[in-house]
Amino acid sequence: MPEGIIHTYFAKNDDYGEKGTLQAEIVVPLMSINSVDKPAQPKATCNNCSNGSYNGFHYKGQNAPLQGFVFAANMKEQKGTSQLPVKGSMYSRGGVINPSDGNVYASEVQVQDAGRTMYAKAAYIVWGKELGSKAAHWQRITKADYEKVKADCGVTADGQYVNKDEKVTATCTNYPVEQFGVKSPV
């Protein structure tokens, strides 16, 4: 079940990391996971987040609204890692902040399936050793599909979630992504 719509792009400035590195932001938070691992209405801001720097990613999580929140940045292309046309280059050596708990990890991503999915991994690294990680596959959707989800479930012009009522919350936390050709779960 998708937790949100993510936009990945190359940084046009050095606000969050080096200009030209890959970064990712939440453009539509669809849900959060509550304390009993069930979908719930998305939180308005990053939970227990602070400001800081990790692997060159200058994160700004303190009281940050989730919609528009840059949660990963400073990922650099690792030359020689692509297997075109199936897999693009790996981007790594950046950082990612978990908006659910404020923890910060090393990050890496790679476009796969000829551009249809993006593999993303967050890893806890101590003294150069990976002590744990979590990976996900994100599915690409069209701009028109993004606009539909944003209209259905995003934040209004005055900064309020459209999905304040329980019926809309239920729809958005279980958004029918199959209509976009996305399998859930991936």
Short mmCIF file of N, CA and C in Angstrom, two decimals:
data_model
loop_
_atom_site.label_atom_id
_atom_site.label_comp_id
_atom_site.label_asym_id
_atom_site.label_seq_id
_atom_site.Cartn_x
_atom_site.Cartn_y
_atom_site.Cartn_z
N MET A 1 0.84 -1.16 0.00
CA MET A 1 0.00 0.00 0.00
C MET A 1 0.90 1.24 0.00
N PRO A 2 0.69 2.15 -0.92
CA PRO A 2 1.58 3.31 -1.02
C PRO A 2 1.36 4.29 0.13
N GLU A 3 2.46 4.79 0.67
CA GLU A 3 2.38 5.77 1.75
C GLU A 3 2.35 7.19 1.21
N GLY A 4 2.71 7.37 -0.07
CA GLY A 4 2.68 8.71 -0.63
C GLY A 4 3.22 8.75 -2.04
N ILE A 5 3.13 9.92 -2.63
CA ILE A 5 3.68 10.16 -3.96
C ILE A 5 5.00 10.90 -3.75
N ILE A 6 6.06 10.38 -4.36
CA ILE A 6 7.41 10.89 -4.21
C ILE A 6 7.88 11.46 -5.54
N HIS A 7 8.58 12.58 -5.50
CA HIS A 7 9.18 13.16 -6.70
C HIS A 7 10.70 13.12 -6.52
N THR A 8 11.40 12.48 -7.46
CA THR A 8 12.87 12.48 -7.44
C THR A 8 13.36 13.35 -8.58
N TYR A 9 14.45 14.07 -8.33
CA TYR A 9 14.98 15.00 -9.32
C TYR A 9 16.41 15.37 -8.95
N PHE A 10 17.09 16.00 -9.89
CA PHE A 10 18.45 16.47 -9.64
C PHE A 10 18.38 17.88 -9.06
N ALA A 11 19.10 18.09 -7.98
CA ALA A 11 19.07 19.36 -7.25
C ALA A 11 19.55 20.51 -8.14
N LYS A 12 18.78 21.59 -8.14
CA LYS A 12 19.14 22.78 -8.91
C LYS A 12 19.96 23.77 -8.08
N ASN A 13 20.09 23.50 -6.77
CA ASN A 13 20.89 24.35 -5.89
C ASN A 13 21.51 23.47 -4.80
N ASP A 14 22.18 24.08 -3.86
CA ASP A 14 22.84 23.29 -2.81
C ASP A 14 22.14 23.41 -1.45
N ASP A 15 20.82 23.62 -1.46
CA ASP A 15 20.06 23.76 -0.21
C ASP A 15 20.11 22.50 0.65
N TYR A 16 20.05 21.32 0.02
CA TYR A 16 19.98 20.05 0.77
C TYR A 16 21.21 19.17 0.56
N GLY A 17 22.04 19.49 -0.38
CA GLY A 17 23.23 18.72 -0.72
C GLY A 17 23.89 19.40 -1.91
N GLU A 18 24.80 18.71 -2.55
CA GLU A 18 25.48 19.30 -3.70
C GLU A 18 24.53 19.48 -4.88
N LYS A 19 24.66 20.60 -5.57
CA LYS A 19 23.89 20.85 -6.79
C LYS A 19 24.18 19.73 -7.78
N GLY A 20 23.12 19.22 -8.44
CA GLY A 20 23.28 18.16 -9.43
C GLY A 20 23.14 16.76 -8.86
N THR A 21 23.07 16.63 -7.53
CA THR A 21 22.88 15.30 -6.94
C THR A 21 21.39 14.98 -6.89
N LEU A 22 21.08 13.71 -6.74
CA LEU A 22 19.68 13.26 -6.73
C LEU A 22 19.06 13.53 -5.37
N GLN A 23 17.84 14.05 -5.37
CA GLN A 23 17.10 14.22 -4.13
C GLN A 23 15.65 13.82 -4.34
N ALA A 24 14.95 13.60 -3.21
CA ALA A 24 13.56 13.13 -3.27
C ALA A 24 12.72 13.90 -2.27
N GLU A 25 11.49 14.21 -2.68
CA GLU A 25 10.58 14.90 -1.77
C GLU A 25 9.21 14.24 -1.82
N ILE A 26 8.49 14.38 -0.72
CA ILE A 26 7.12 13.88 -0.63
C ILE A 26 6.22 14.95 -1.24
N VAL A 27 5.50 14.61 -2.31
CA VAL A 27 4.61 15.60 -2.91
C VAL A 27 3.17 15.40 -2.48
N VAL A 28 2.77 14.17 -2.16
CA VAL A 28 1.45 13.90 -1.60
C VAL A 28 1.58 12.79 -0.57
N PRO A 29 1.53 13.12 0.73
CA PRO A 29 1.52 12.05 1.74
C PRO A 29 0.12 11.44 1.80
N LEU A 30 0.00 10.14 1.50
CA LEU A 30 -1.30 9.49 1.48
C LEU A 30 -1.70 8.94 2.84
N MET A 31 -0.72 8.50 3.62
CA MET A 31 -1.05 7.92 4.91
C MET A 31 0.19 7.86 5.78
N SER A 32 -0.03 7.52 7.03
CA SER A 32 1.06 7.19 7.94
C SER A 32 0.74 5.81 8.52
N ILE A 33 1.70 5.20 9.15
CA ILE A 33 1.48 3.92 9.81
C ILE A 33 1.41 4.20 11.30
N ASN A 34 0.30 3.77 11.95
CA ASN A 34 0.15 4.07 13.37
C ASN A 34 0.91 3.07 14.24
N SER A 35 0.75 3.19 15.55
CA SER A 35 1.53 2.38 16.50
C SER A 35 1.22 0.89 16.43
N VAL A 36 0.11 0.50 15.82
CA VAL A 36 -0.21 -0.92 15.66
C VAL A 36 -0.08 -1.35 14.20
N ASP A 37 0.77 -0.62 13.45
CA ASP A 37 1.08 -0.93 12.05
C ASP A 37 -0.13 -0.93 11.13
N LYS A 38 -1.07 -0.04 11.37
CA LYS A 38 -2.25 0.11 10.52
C LYS A 38 -2.20 1.47 9.83
N PRO A 39 -2.77 1.57 8.60
CA PRO A 39 -2.80 2.85 7.91
C PRO A 39 -3.63 3.88 8.68
N ALA A 40 -3.17 5.11 8.69
CA ALA A 40 -3.87 6.21 9.35
C ALA A 40 -3.70 7.47 8.51
N GLN A 41 -4.48 8.49 8.85
CA GLN A 41 -4.36 9.77 8.15
C GLN A 41 -2.92 10.25 8.23
N PRO A 42 -2.39 10.82 7.15
CA PRO A 42 -1.00 11.29 7.20
C PRO A 42 -0.83 12.39 8.24
N LYS A 43 0.34 12.42 8.80
CA LYS A 43 0.66 13.49 9.75
C LYS A 43 0.92 14.77 8.97
N ALA A 44 0.69 15.89 9.60
CA ALA A 44 0.89 17.18 8.93
C ALA A 44 2.37 17.54 8.84
N THR A 45 3.17 17.11 9.84
CA THR A 45 4.58 17.47 9.87
C THR A 45 5.45 16.25 10.12
N CYS A 46 6.73 16.40 9.89
CA CYS A 46 7.71 15.35 10.15
C CYS A 46 7.71 15.06 11.65
N ASN A 47 7.58 13.78 12.03
CA ASN A 47 7.44 13.37 13.42
C ASN A 47 8.80 13.20 14.10
N ASN A 48 9.04 13.93 15.20
CA ASN A 48 10.30 13.85 15.96
C ASN A 48 11.53 14.19 15.12
N CYS A 49 11.37 15.01 14.11
CA CYS A 49 12.48 15.34 13.22
C CYS A 49 13.22 16.58 13.70
N SER A 50 14.47 16.66 13.33
CA SER A 50 15.30 17.81 13.67
C SER A 50 15.98 18.31 12.40
N ASN A 51 16.83 19.29 12.55
CA ASN A 51 17.65 19.77 11.45
C ASN A 51 19.06 19.24 11.67
N GLY A 52 19.77 18.94 10.59
CA GLY A 52 21.14 18.45 10.73
C GLY A 52 21.74 18.09 9.39
N SER A 53 22.80 17.31 9.43
CA SER A 53 23.49 16.90 8.21
C SER A 53 23.98 15.47 8.35
N TYR A 54 23.84 14.68 7.27
CA TYR A 54 24.31 13.30 7.25
C TYR A 54 24.74 12.97 5.83
N ASN A 55 25.96 12.51 5.64
CA ASN A 55 26.48 12.18 4.30
C ASN A 55 26.28 13.32 3.31
N GLY A 56 26.41 14.55 3.77
CA GLY A 56 26.24 15.70 2.89
C GLY A 56 24.81 16.12 2.65
N PHE A 57 23.83 15.38 3.20
CA PHE A 57 22.42 15.73 3.10
C PHE A 57 22.09 16.66 4.27
N HIS A 58 21.74 17.90 3.95
CA HIS A 58 21.40 18.89 4.96
C HIS A 58 19.88 18.87 5.14
N TYR A 59 19.43 18.08 6.10
CA TYR A 59 17.99 17.90 6.28
C TYR A 59 17.41 18.99 7.18
N LYS A 60 16.16 19.33 6.85
CA LYS A 60 15.44 20.39 7.57
C LYS A 60 14.09 19.83 7.99
N GLY A 61 14.10 19.01 9.04
CA GLY A 61 12.89 18.30 9.44
C GLY A 61 12.11 18.93 10.56
N GLN A 62 12.71 19.83 11.32
CA GLN A 62 12.04 20.39 12.49
C GLN A 62 10.79 21.17 12.07
N ASN A 63 9.63 20.69 12.53
CA ASN A 63 8.32 21.29 12.21
C ASN A 63 8.05 21.39 10.72
N ALA A 64 8.70 20.56 9.91
CA ALA A 64 8.54 20.62 8.45
C ALA A 64 7.23 19.96 8.02
N PRO A 65 6.44 20.64 7.18
CA PRO A 65 5.24 20.00 6.64
C PRO A 65 5.64 18.83 5.74
N LEU A 66 4.87 17.73 5.80
CA LEU A 66 5.23 16.56 4.99
C LEU A 66 5.04 16.80 3.51
N GLN A 67 3.98 17.51 3.13
CA GLN A 67 3.80 17.77 1.71
C GLN A 67 4.86 18.78 1.28
N GLY A 68 5.76 18.35 0.37
CA GLY A 68 6.87 19.17 -0.08
C GLY A 68 8.15 18.93 0.70
N PHE A 69 8.16 17.95 1.60
CA PHE A 69 9.31 17.67 2.46
C PHE A 69 10.40 16.92 1.70
N VAL A 70 11.60 17.49 1.62
CA VAL A 70 12.75 16.82 1.01
C VAL A 70 13.30 15.86 2.06
N PHE A 71 13.12 14.55 1.83
CA PHE A 71 13.50 13.55 2.83
C PHE A 71 14.77 12.78 2.45
N ALA A 72 15.28 12.97 1.25
CA ALA A 72 16.53 12.30 0.84
C ALA A 72 17.25 13.21 -0.14
N ALA A 73 18.59 13.25 -0.02
CA ALA A 73 19.35 14.12 -0.91
C ALA A 73 20.83 13.76 -0.91
N ASN A 74 21.54 14.42 -1.80
CA ASN A 74 22.99 14.32 -1.96
C ASN A 74 23.43 12.93 -2.45
N MET A 75 22.54 12.24 -3.18
CA MET A 75 22.91 10.93 -3.73
C MET A 75 23.64 11.16 -5.05
N LYS A 76 24.82 10.57 -5.14
CA LYS A 76 25.70 10.77 -6.29
C LYS A 76 25.72 9.51 -7.16
N GLU A 77 25.81 9.73 -8.48
CA GLU A 77 25.86 8.61 -9.42
C GLU A 77 27.13 7.79 -9.19
N GLN A 78 26.96 6.48 -9.14
CA GLN A 78 28.09 5.55 -9.01
C GLN A 78 28.36 5.00 -10.41
N LYS A 79 29.37 5.51 -11.06
CA LYS A 79 29.71 5.14 -12.44
C LYS A 79 29.91 3.63 -12.55
N GLY A 80 29.49 3.07 -13.68
CA GLY A 80 29.69 1.65 -13.95
C GLY A 80 28.68 0.73 -13.30
N THR A 81 27.60 1.28 -12.73
CA THR A 81 26.61 0.43 -12.05
C THR A 81 25.36 0.19 -12.89
N SER A 82 25.26 0.80 -14.07
CA SER A 82 24.05 0.63 -14.88
C SER A 82 24.13 -0.63 -15.74
N GLN A 83 22.96 -1.16 -16.05
CA GLN A 83 22.80 -2.30 -16.94
C GLN A 83 21.67 -1.96 -17.90
N LEU A 84 21.91 -0.95 -18.73
CA LEU A 84 20.87 -0.46 -19.64
C LEU A 84 20.45 -1.54 -20.63
N PRO A 85 19.19 -1.58 -21.05
CA PRO A 85 18.11 -0.65 -20.75
C PRO A 85 17.34 -1.01 -19.47
N VAL A 86 17.68 -2.11 -18.80
CA VAL A 86 16.89 -2.57 -17.66
C VAL A 86 17.14 -1.75 -16.40
N LYS A 87 18.40 -1.49 -16.07
CA LYS A 87 18.73 -0.76 -14.84
C LYS A 87 19.60 0.44 -15.14
N GLY A 88 19.28 1.56 -14.49
CA GLY A 88 20.11 2.75 -14.60
C GLY A 88 21.22 2.72 -13.57
N SER A 89 21.96 3.78 -13.48
CA SER A 89 23.06 3.87 -12.51
C SER A 89 22.53 3.89 -11.08
N MET A 90 23.33 3.37 -10.17
CA MET A 90 23.03 3.45 -8.74
C MET A 90 23.44 4.84 -8.26
N TYR A 91 22.61 5.45 -7.45
CA TYR A 91 22.92 6.72 -6.81
C TYR A 91 22.99 6.46 -5.31
N SER A 92 24.10 6.82 -4.68
CA SER A 92 24.26 6.53 -3.26
C SER A 92 25.15 7.57 -2.60
N ARG A 93 25.54 7.26 -1.38
CA ARG A 93 26.40 8.12 -0.55
C ARG A 93 25.72 9.42 -0.14
N GLY A 94 24.39 9.39 -0.09
CA GLY A 94 23.62 10.52 0.41
C GLY A 94 22.96 10.14 1.72
N GLY A 95 21.94 10.88 2.09
CA GLY A 95 21.23 10.61 3.34
C GLY A 95 19.74 10.63 3.14
N VAL A 96 19.03 10.03 4.11
CA VAL A 96 17.58 10.00 4.11
C VAL A 96 17.10 10.13 5.55
N ILE A 97 16.04 10.91 5.75
CA ILE A 97 15.43 11.03 7.08
C ILE A 97 14.06 10.38 7.03
N ASN A 98 13.76 9.53 8.01
CA ASN A 98 12.47 8.86 8.09
C ASN A 98 11.47 9.83 8.72
N PRO A 99 10.46 10.27 7.96
CA PRO A 99 9.52 11.25 8.50
C PRO A 99 8.62 10.70 9.61
N SER A 100 8.61 9.38 9.79
CA SER A 100 7.79 8.79 10.85
C SER A 100 8.44 8.90 12.22
N ASP A 101 9.79 8.87 12.27
CA ASP A 101 10.45 8.87 13.57
C ASP A 101 11.66 9.80 13.67
N GLY A 102 12.06 10.43 12.57
CA GLY A 102 13.17 11.37 12.59
C GLY A 102 14.55 10.74 12.51
N ASN A 103 14.63 9.41 12.40
CA ASN A 103 15.94 8.76 12.28
C ASN A 103 16.54 9.02 10.90
N VAL A 104 17.86 9.09 10.85
CA VAL A 104 18.58 9.42 9.62
C VAL A 104 19.47 8.25 9.23
N TYR A 105 19.52 7.95 7.93
CA TYR A 105 20.24 6.79 7.40
C TYR A 105 21.00 7.16 6.13
N ALA A 106 21.89 6.26 5.72
CA ALA A 106 22.52 6.36 4.40
C ALA A 106 21.48 5.95 3.37
N SER A 107 21.57 6.48 2.15
CA SER A 107 20.56 6.18 1.14
C SER A 107 21.18 5.79 -0.19
N GLU A 108 20.43 4.98 -0.94
CA GLU A 108 20.80 4.68 -2.32
C GLU A 108 19.53 4.38 -3.10
N VAL A 109 19.55 4.71 -4.39
CA VAL A 109 18.42 4.45 -5.28
C VAL A 109 18.95 4.03 -6.64
N GLN A 110 18.09 3.33 -7.40
CA GLN A 110 18.43 2.92 -8.76
C GLN A 110 17.14 2.75 -9.55
N VAL A 111 17.07 3.37 -10.72
CA VAL A 111 15.93 3.18 -11.62
C VAL A 111 16.06 1.78 -12.22
N GLN A 112 14.94 1.04 -12.22
CA GLN A 112 14.94 -0.33 -12.74
C GLN A 112 13.75 -0.54 -13.67
N ASP A 113 13.65 -1.73 -14.20
CA ASP A 113 12.54 -2.13 -15.08
C ASP A 113 12.32 -1.12 -16.21
N ALA A 114 13.42 -0.73 -16.85
CA ALA A 114 13.39 0.20 -17.98
C ALA A 114 12.66 1.50 -17.62
N GLY A 115 12.84 1.97 -16.38
CA GLY A 115 12.27 3.24 -15.96
C GLY A 115 10.93 3.16 -15.26
N ARG A 116 10.37 1.98 -15.11
CA ARG A 116 9.05 1.85 -14.49
C ARG A 116 9.10 1.86 -12.96
N THR A 117 10.20 1.42 -12.37
CA THR A 117 10.30 1.40 -10.91
C THR A 117 11.63 2.00 -10.46
N MET A 118 11.67 2.39 -9.20
CA MET A 118 12.91 2.86 -8.58
C MET A 118 13.11 2.07 -7.30
N TYR A 119 14.26 1.42 -7.22
CA TYR A 119 14.66 0.70 -6.01
C TYR A 119 15.24 1.74 -5.05
N ALA A 120 14.80 1.74 -3.81
CA ALA A 120 15.30 2.68 -2.80
C ALA A 120 15.67 1.92 -1.54
N LYS A 121 16.79 2.29 -0.94
CA LYS A 121 17.26 1.61 0.26
C LYS A 121 17.79 2.63 1.26
N ALA A 122 17.41 2.44 2.52
CA ALA A 122 17.95 3.22 3.63
C ALA A 122 18.70 2.26 4.53
N ALA A 123 19.93 2.60 4.90
CA ALA A 123 20.77 1.69 5.69
C ALA A 123 21.37 2.40 6.88
N TYR A 124 21.41 1.68 8.00
CA TYR A 124 22.06 2.16 9.21
C TYR A 124 23.50 1.69 9.16
N ILE A 125 24.44 2.63 9.06
CA ILE A 125 25.85 2.28 8.89
C ILE A 125 26.67 2.84 10.05
N VAL A 126 27.47 1.97 10.65
CA VAL A 126 28.38 2.37 11.73
C VAL A 126 29.78 1.90 11.36
N TRP A 127 30.74 2.83 11.38
CA TRP A 127 32.14 2.55 11.05
C TRP A 127 32.28 1.76 9.75
N GLY A 128 31.49 2.16 8.75
CA GLY A 128 31.60 1.54 7.44
C GLY A 128 30.88 0.21 7.28
N LYS A 129 30.21 -0.27 8.32
CA LYS A 129 29.49 -1.55 8.24
C LYS A 129 27.99 -1.31 8.31
N GLU A 130 27.27 -1.97 7.40
CA GLU A 130 25.82 -1.88 7.40
C GLU A 130 25.26 -2.78 8.50
N LEU A 131 24.52 -2.18 9.43
CA LEU A 131 23.97 -2.94 10.55
C LEU A 131 22.48 -3.24 10.39
N GLY A 132 21.88 -2.73 9.37
CA GLY A 132 20.46 -2.96 9.11
C GLY A 132 20.01 -2.06 7.99
N SER A 133 18.98 -2.48 7.27
CA SER A 133 18.48 -1.65 6.17
C SER A 133 17.03 -1.98 5.88
N LYS A 134 16.41 -1.10 5.12
CA LYS A 134 15.05 -1.30 4.64
C LYS A 134 15.02 -0.87 3.19
N ALA A 135 14.43 -1.68 2.34
CA ALA A 135 14.37 -1.36 0.91
C ALA A 135 12.92 -1.33 0.44
N ALA A 136 12.68 -0.60 -0.63
CA ALA A 136 11.35 -0.51 -1.23
C ALA A 136 11.51 -0.32 -2.73
N HIS A 137 10.45 -0.62 -3.46
CA HIS A 137 10.39 -0.34 -4.89
C HIS A 137 9.26 0.66 -5.10
N TRP A 138 9.59 1.80 -5.69
CA TRP A 138 8.61 2.83 -5.97
C TRP A 138 8.21 2.72 -7.43
N GLN A 139 6.91 2.87 -7.71
CA GLN A 139 6.39 2.77 -9.07
C GLN A 139 6.21 4.16 -9.68
N ARG A 140 6.58 4.29 -10.94
CA ARG A 140 6.40 5.56 -11.67
C ARG A 140 4.93 5.71 -12.06
N ILE A 141 4.40 6.92 -11.90
CA ILE A 141 3.06 7.23 -12.41
C ILE A 141 3.18 8.47 -13.30
N THR A 142 2.16 8.71 -14.10
CA THR A 142 2.18 9.85 -15.01
C THR A 142 1.86 11.14 -14.24
N LYS A 143 2.14 12.27 -14.87
CA LYS A 143 1.83 13.57 -14.26
C LYS A 143 0.32 13.70 -14.07
N ALA A 144 -0.47 13.22 -15.03
CA ALA A 144 -1.93 13.29 -14.90
C ALA A 144 -2.41 12.47 -13.69
N ASP A 145 -1.82 11.28 -13.50
CA ASP A 145 -2.18 10.46 -12.34
C ASP A 145 -1.80 11.15 -11.04
N TYR A 146 -0.62 11.77 -11.03
CA TYR A 146 -0.18 12.52 -9.85
C TYR A 146 -1.18 13.63 -9.53
N GLU A 147 -1.60 14.39 -10.55
CA GLU A 147 -2.54 15.49 -10.33
C GLU A 147 -3.86 14.97 -9.77
N LYS A 148 -4.31 13.79 -10.23
CA LYS A 148 -5.54 13.20 -9.71
C LYS A 148 -5.40 12.84 -8.23
N VAL A 149 -4.29 12.18 -7.87
CA VAL A 149 -4.07 11.81 -6.47
C VAL A 149 -3.96 13.06 -5.61
N LYS A 150 -3.26 14.07 -6.10
CA LYS A 150 -3.10 15.31 -5.34
C LYS A 150 -4.45 15.98 -5.10
N ALA A 151 -5.30 16.00 -6.12
CA ALA A 151 -6.63 16.59 -5.97
C ALA A 151 -7.49 15.79 -4.99
N ASP A 152 -7.38 14.47 -5.04
CA ASP A 152 -8.17 13.60 -4.17
C ASP A 152 -7.68 13.61 -2.72
N CYS A 153 -6.36 13.65 -2.52
CA CYS A 153 -5.80 13.36 -1.20
C CYS A 153 -4.78 14.36 -0.69
N GLY A 154 -4.42 15.35 -1.46
CA GLY A 154 -3.35 16.26 -1.06
C GLY A 154 -3.79 17.38 -0.14
N VAL A 155 -2.91 18.31 0.06
CA VAL A 155 -3.16 19.47 0.91
C VAL A 155 -3.84 20.55 0.07
N THR A 156 -4.80 21.23 0.66
CA THR A 156 -5.49 22.31 -0.04
C THR A 156 -4.60 23.55 -0.09
N ALA A 157 -5.05 24.56 -0.82
CA ALA A 157 -4.27 25.80 -0.97
C ALA A 157 -4.00 26.46 0.38
N ASP A 158 -4.89 26.25 1.36
CA ASP A 158 -4.67 26.86 2.68
C ASP A 158 -3.92 25.93 3.64
N GLY A 159 -3.33 24.85 3.10
CA GLY A 159 -2.47 23.98 3.90
C GLY A 159 -3.18 22.91 4.71
N GLN A 160 -4.46 22.67 4.43
CA GLN A 160 -5.21 21.65 5.17
C GLN A 160 -5.36 20.39 4.32
N TYR A 161 -5.35 19.23 4.97
CA TYR A 161 -5.56 17.99 4.24
C TYR A 161 -7.00 17.90 3.79
N VAL A 162 -7.18 17.51 2.53
CA VAL A 162 -8.51 17.26 1.99
C VAL A 162 -9.14 16.10 2.74
N ASN A 163 -8.31 15.13 3.13
CA ASN A 163 -8.84 13.91 3.73
C ASN A 163 -9.06 14.02 5.24
N LYS A 164 -9.71 15.10 5.68
CA LYS A 164 -10.06 15.25 7.09
C LYS A 164 -11.23 14.33 7.46
N ASP A 165 -12.16 14.10 6.53
CA ASP A 165 -13.28 13.24 6.90
C ASP A 165 -12.91 11.77 6.72
N GLU A 166 -13.56 10.92 7.49
CA GLU A 166 -13.18 9.50 7.56
C GLU A 166 -13.33 8.77 6.23
N LYS A 167 -14.34 9.12 5.43
CA LYS A 167 -14.54 8.45 4.15
C LYS A 167 -13.37 8.73 3.20
N VAL A 168 -12.95 9.99 3.11
CA VAL A 168 -11.83 10.34 2.24
C VAL A 168 -10.53 9.74 2.78
N THR A 169 -10.35 9.77 4.11
CA THR A 169 -9.17 9.15 4.72
C THR A 169 -9.09 7.68 4.34
N ALA A 170 -10.22 6.97 4.43
CA ALA A 170 -10.24 5.54 4.07
C ALA A 170 -9.86 5.34 2.61
N THR A 171 -10.36 6.19 1.73
CA THR A 171 -10.03 6.09 0.31
C THR A 171 -8.54 6.36 0.07
N CYS A 172 -8.00 7.39 0.70
CA CYS A 172 -6.61 7.78 0.44
C CYS A 172 -5.61 6.83 1.07
N THR A 173 -5.92 6.27 2.24
CA THR A 173 -4.99 5.33 2.87
C THR A 173 -5.00 3.98 2.16
N ASN A 174 -6.03 3.74 1.37
CA ASN A 174 -6.10 2.51 0.56
C ASN A 174 -6.30 2.90 -0.90
N TYR A 175 -5.55 3.91 -1.35
CA TYR A 175 -5.76 4.49 -2.67
C TYR A 175 -5.68 3.41 -3.75
N PRO A 176 -6.66 3.37 -4.66
CA PRO A 176 -6.70 2.33 -5.70
C PRO A 176 -5.64 2.54 -6.79
N VAL A 177 -4.38 2.27 -6.43
CA VAL A 177 -3.27 2.52 -7.36
C VAL A 177 -3.29 1.60 -8.57
N GLU A 178 -4.07 0.52 -8.51
CA GLU A 178 -4.14 -0.39 -9.66
C GLU A 178 -4.61 0.34 -10.91
N GLN A 179 -5.40 1.41 -10.74
CA GLN A 179 -5.89 2.18 -11.89
C GLN A 179 -4.74 2.81 -12.68
N PHE A 180 -3.56 2.94 -12.05
CA PHE A 180 -2.40 3.50 -12.73
C PHE A 180 -1.48 2.42 -13.27
N GLY A 181 -1.89 1.15 -13.17
CA GLY A 181 -1.02 0.06 -13.60
C GLY A 181 0.03 -0.28 -12.57
N VAL A 182 -0.16 0.17 -11.33
CA VAL A 182 0.77 -0.11 -10.24
C VAL A 182 0.20 -1.24 -9.41
N LYS A 183 1.02 -2.24 -9.13
CA LYS A 183 0.59 -3.34 -8.28
C LYS A 183 0.83 -2.94 -6.83
N SER A 184 -0.09 -3.29 -5.96
CA SER A 184 0.06 -2.97 -4.54
C SER A 184 -0.17 -4.23 -3.72
N PRO A 185 0.75 -4.66 -2.88
CA PRO A 185 2.07 -4.08 -2.72
C PRO A 185 2.97 -4.44 -3.88
N VAL A 186 4.06 -3.69 -4.01
CA VAL A 186 4.99 -3.88 -5.13
C VAL A 186 5.71 -5.19 -4.96
#
